Amino acid sequence: MTEAARSYPPRPILAASIALFRHGKVLLGERARAPGQGLFSLPGGVVELGETLEAAVRREVREETGLEIEITGFVRHHEVIARDGVGAVQRHFVVAVFVGRSAQGEPRLSEETLSFRWADPSTLDDLPLTDGLADIVAAARRML
């Protein structure tokens, strides 16, 4: 889906992401472009037509990081609604958030990510995060 198609959409856009843990730490990626450029978020992206949520999150993680993952559960959905200066909906994403593990390998950078870090969930307040991310990671951590 093009960036233009994501702005002022006619309906909400379905996406999937994952709180990916290894040795008690969660993988966060620093966004390379808007929206949220410079903020840390979970790997994930838009679900393609005919793709299941789990297949979408596996594909997105592979594309963004090169990692293979094990999905261990569904955390919850998270909605991102952004309005412009006159109140029109500029972006509306409904994100299915999973929890899982990645046993080996290190994430490789892509055009979407400036950096990766395996972060201690108890120190997320020290990082610039996308809205609601600390609560999502806490909920995911409780499911391990």
PDB file of N, CA and C in Angstrom, residues 26-32 38-43 112-118:
ATOM      1  N   VAL A  26      12.456  -6.968  24.511  1.00  0.00           N
ATOM      2  CA  VAL A  26      11.542  -6.837  23.381  1.00  0.00           C
ATOM      3  C   VAL A  26      12.238  -6.086  22.244  1.00  0.00           C
ATOM      4  N   LEU A  27      11.981  -6.513  21.023  1.00  0.00           N
ATOM      5  CA  LEU A  27      12.595  -5.876  19.864  1.00  0.00           C
ATOM      6  C   LEU A  27      11.807  -4.632  19.457  1.00  0.00           C
ATOM      7  N   LEU A  28      12.502  -3.498  19.414  1.00  0.00           N
ATOM      8  CA  LEU A  28      11.903  -2.237  18.984  1.00  0.00           C
ATOM      9  C   LEU A  28      12.692  -1.691  17.803  1.00  0.00           C
ATOM     10  N   GLY A  29      11.967  -1.117  16.864  1.00  0.00           N
ATOM     11  CA  GLY A  29      12.601  -0.490  15.713  1.00  0.00           C
ATOM     12  C   GLY A  29      12.327   1.001  15.701  1.00  0.00           C
ATOM     13  N   GLU A  30      13.346   1.777  15.382  1.00  0.00           N
ATOM     14  CA  GLU A  30      13.205   3.236  15.276  1.00  0.00           C
ATOM     15  C   GLU A  30      12.756   3.564  13.850  1.00  0.00           C
ATOM     16  N   ARG A  31      11.596   4.180  13.733  1.00  0.00           N
ATOM     17  CA  ARG A  31      11.007   4.459  12.419  1.00  0.00           C
ATOM     18  C   ARG A  31      11.838   5.461  11.628  1.00  0.00           C
ATOM     19  N   ALA A  32      12.038   5.126  10.344  1.00  0.00           N
ATOM     20  CA  ALA A  32      12.846   5.973   9.475  1.00  0.00           C
ATOM     21  C   ALA A  32      12.029   7.057   8.780  1.00  0.00           C
ATOM     22  N   GLY A  38      11.477   8.593  13.915  1.00  0.00           N
ATOM     23  CA  GLY A  38      12.298   8.754  15.106  1.00  0.00           C
ATOM     24  C   GLY A  38      11.729   8.101  16.356  1.00  0.00           C
ATOM     25  N   LEU A  39      10.498   7.613  16.288  1.00  0.00           N
ATOM     26  CA  LEU A  39       9.897   6.931  17.430  1.00  0.00           C
ATOM     27  C   LEU A  39      10.150   5.434  17.315  1.00  0.00           C
ATOM     28  N   PHE A  40      10.191   4.763  18.459  1.00  0.00           N
ATOM     29  CA  PHE A  40      10.360   3.319  18.477  1.00  0.00           C
ATOM     30  C   PHE A  40       8.990   2.645  18.471  1.00  0.00           C
ATOM     31  N   SER A  41       8.886   1.550  17.724  1.00  0.00           N
ATOM     32  CA  SER A  41       7.645   0.794  17.642  1.00  0.00           C
ATOM     33  C   SER A  41       7.964  -0.679  17.432  1.00  0.00           C
ATOM     34  N   LEU A  42       6.924  -1.489  17.430  1.00  0.00           N
ATOM     35  CA  LEU A  42       7.067  -2.913  17.173  1.00  0.00           C
ATOM     36  C   LEU A  42       7.150  -3.160  15.671  1.00  0.00           C
ATOM     37  N   PRO A  43       7.816  -4.235  15.255  1.00  0.00           N
ATOM     38  CA  PRO A  43       7.794  -4.571  13.836  1.00  0.00           C
ATOM     39  C   PRO A  43       6.388  -4.994  13.408  1.00  0.00           C
ATOM     40  N   GLU A 112      12.795   1.075   6.154  1.00  0.00           N
ATOM     41  CA  GLU A 112      11.769   1.534   7.081  1.00  0.00           C
ATOM     42  C   GLU A 112      12.295   1.804   8.486  1.00  0.00           C
ATOM     43  N   THR A 113      13.525   1.345   8.791  1.00  0.00           N
ATOM     44  CA  THR A 113      14.013   1.379  10.163  1.00  0.00           C
ATOM     45  C   THR A 113      15.418   1.972  10.249  1.00  0.00           C
ATOM     46  N   LEU A 114      15.569   2.959  11.161  1.00  0.00           N
ATOM     47  CA  LEU A 114      16.878   3.582  11.386  1.00  0.00           C
ATOM     48  C   LEU A 114      17.775   2.738  12.274  1.00  0.00           C
ATOM     49  N   SER A 115      17.170   2.085  13.279  1.00  0.00           N
ATOM     50  CA  SER A 115      17.934   1.251  14.204  1.00  0.00           C
ATOM     51  C   SER A 115      16.995   0.263  14.886  1.00  0.00           C
ATOM     52  N   PHE A 116      17.578  -0.780  15.440  1.00  0.00           N
ATOM     53  CA  PHE A 116      16.858  -1.754  16.264  1.00  0.00           C
ATOM     54  C   PHE A 116      17.532  -1.825  17.613  1.00  0.00           C
ATOM     55  N   ARG A 117      16.750  -2.192  18.606  1.00  0.00           N
ATOM     56  CA  ARG A 117      17.331  -2.497  19.911  1.00  0.00           C
ATOM     57  C   ARG A 117      16.445  -3.501  20.634  1.00  0.00           C
ATOM     58  N   TRP A 118      17.118  -4.380  21.352  1.00  0.00           N
ATOM     59  CA  TRP A 118      16.426  -5.293  22.253  1.00  0.00           C
ATOM     60  C   TRP A 118      16.331  -4.537  23.575  1.00  0.00           C
TER      61      TRP A 118
END
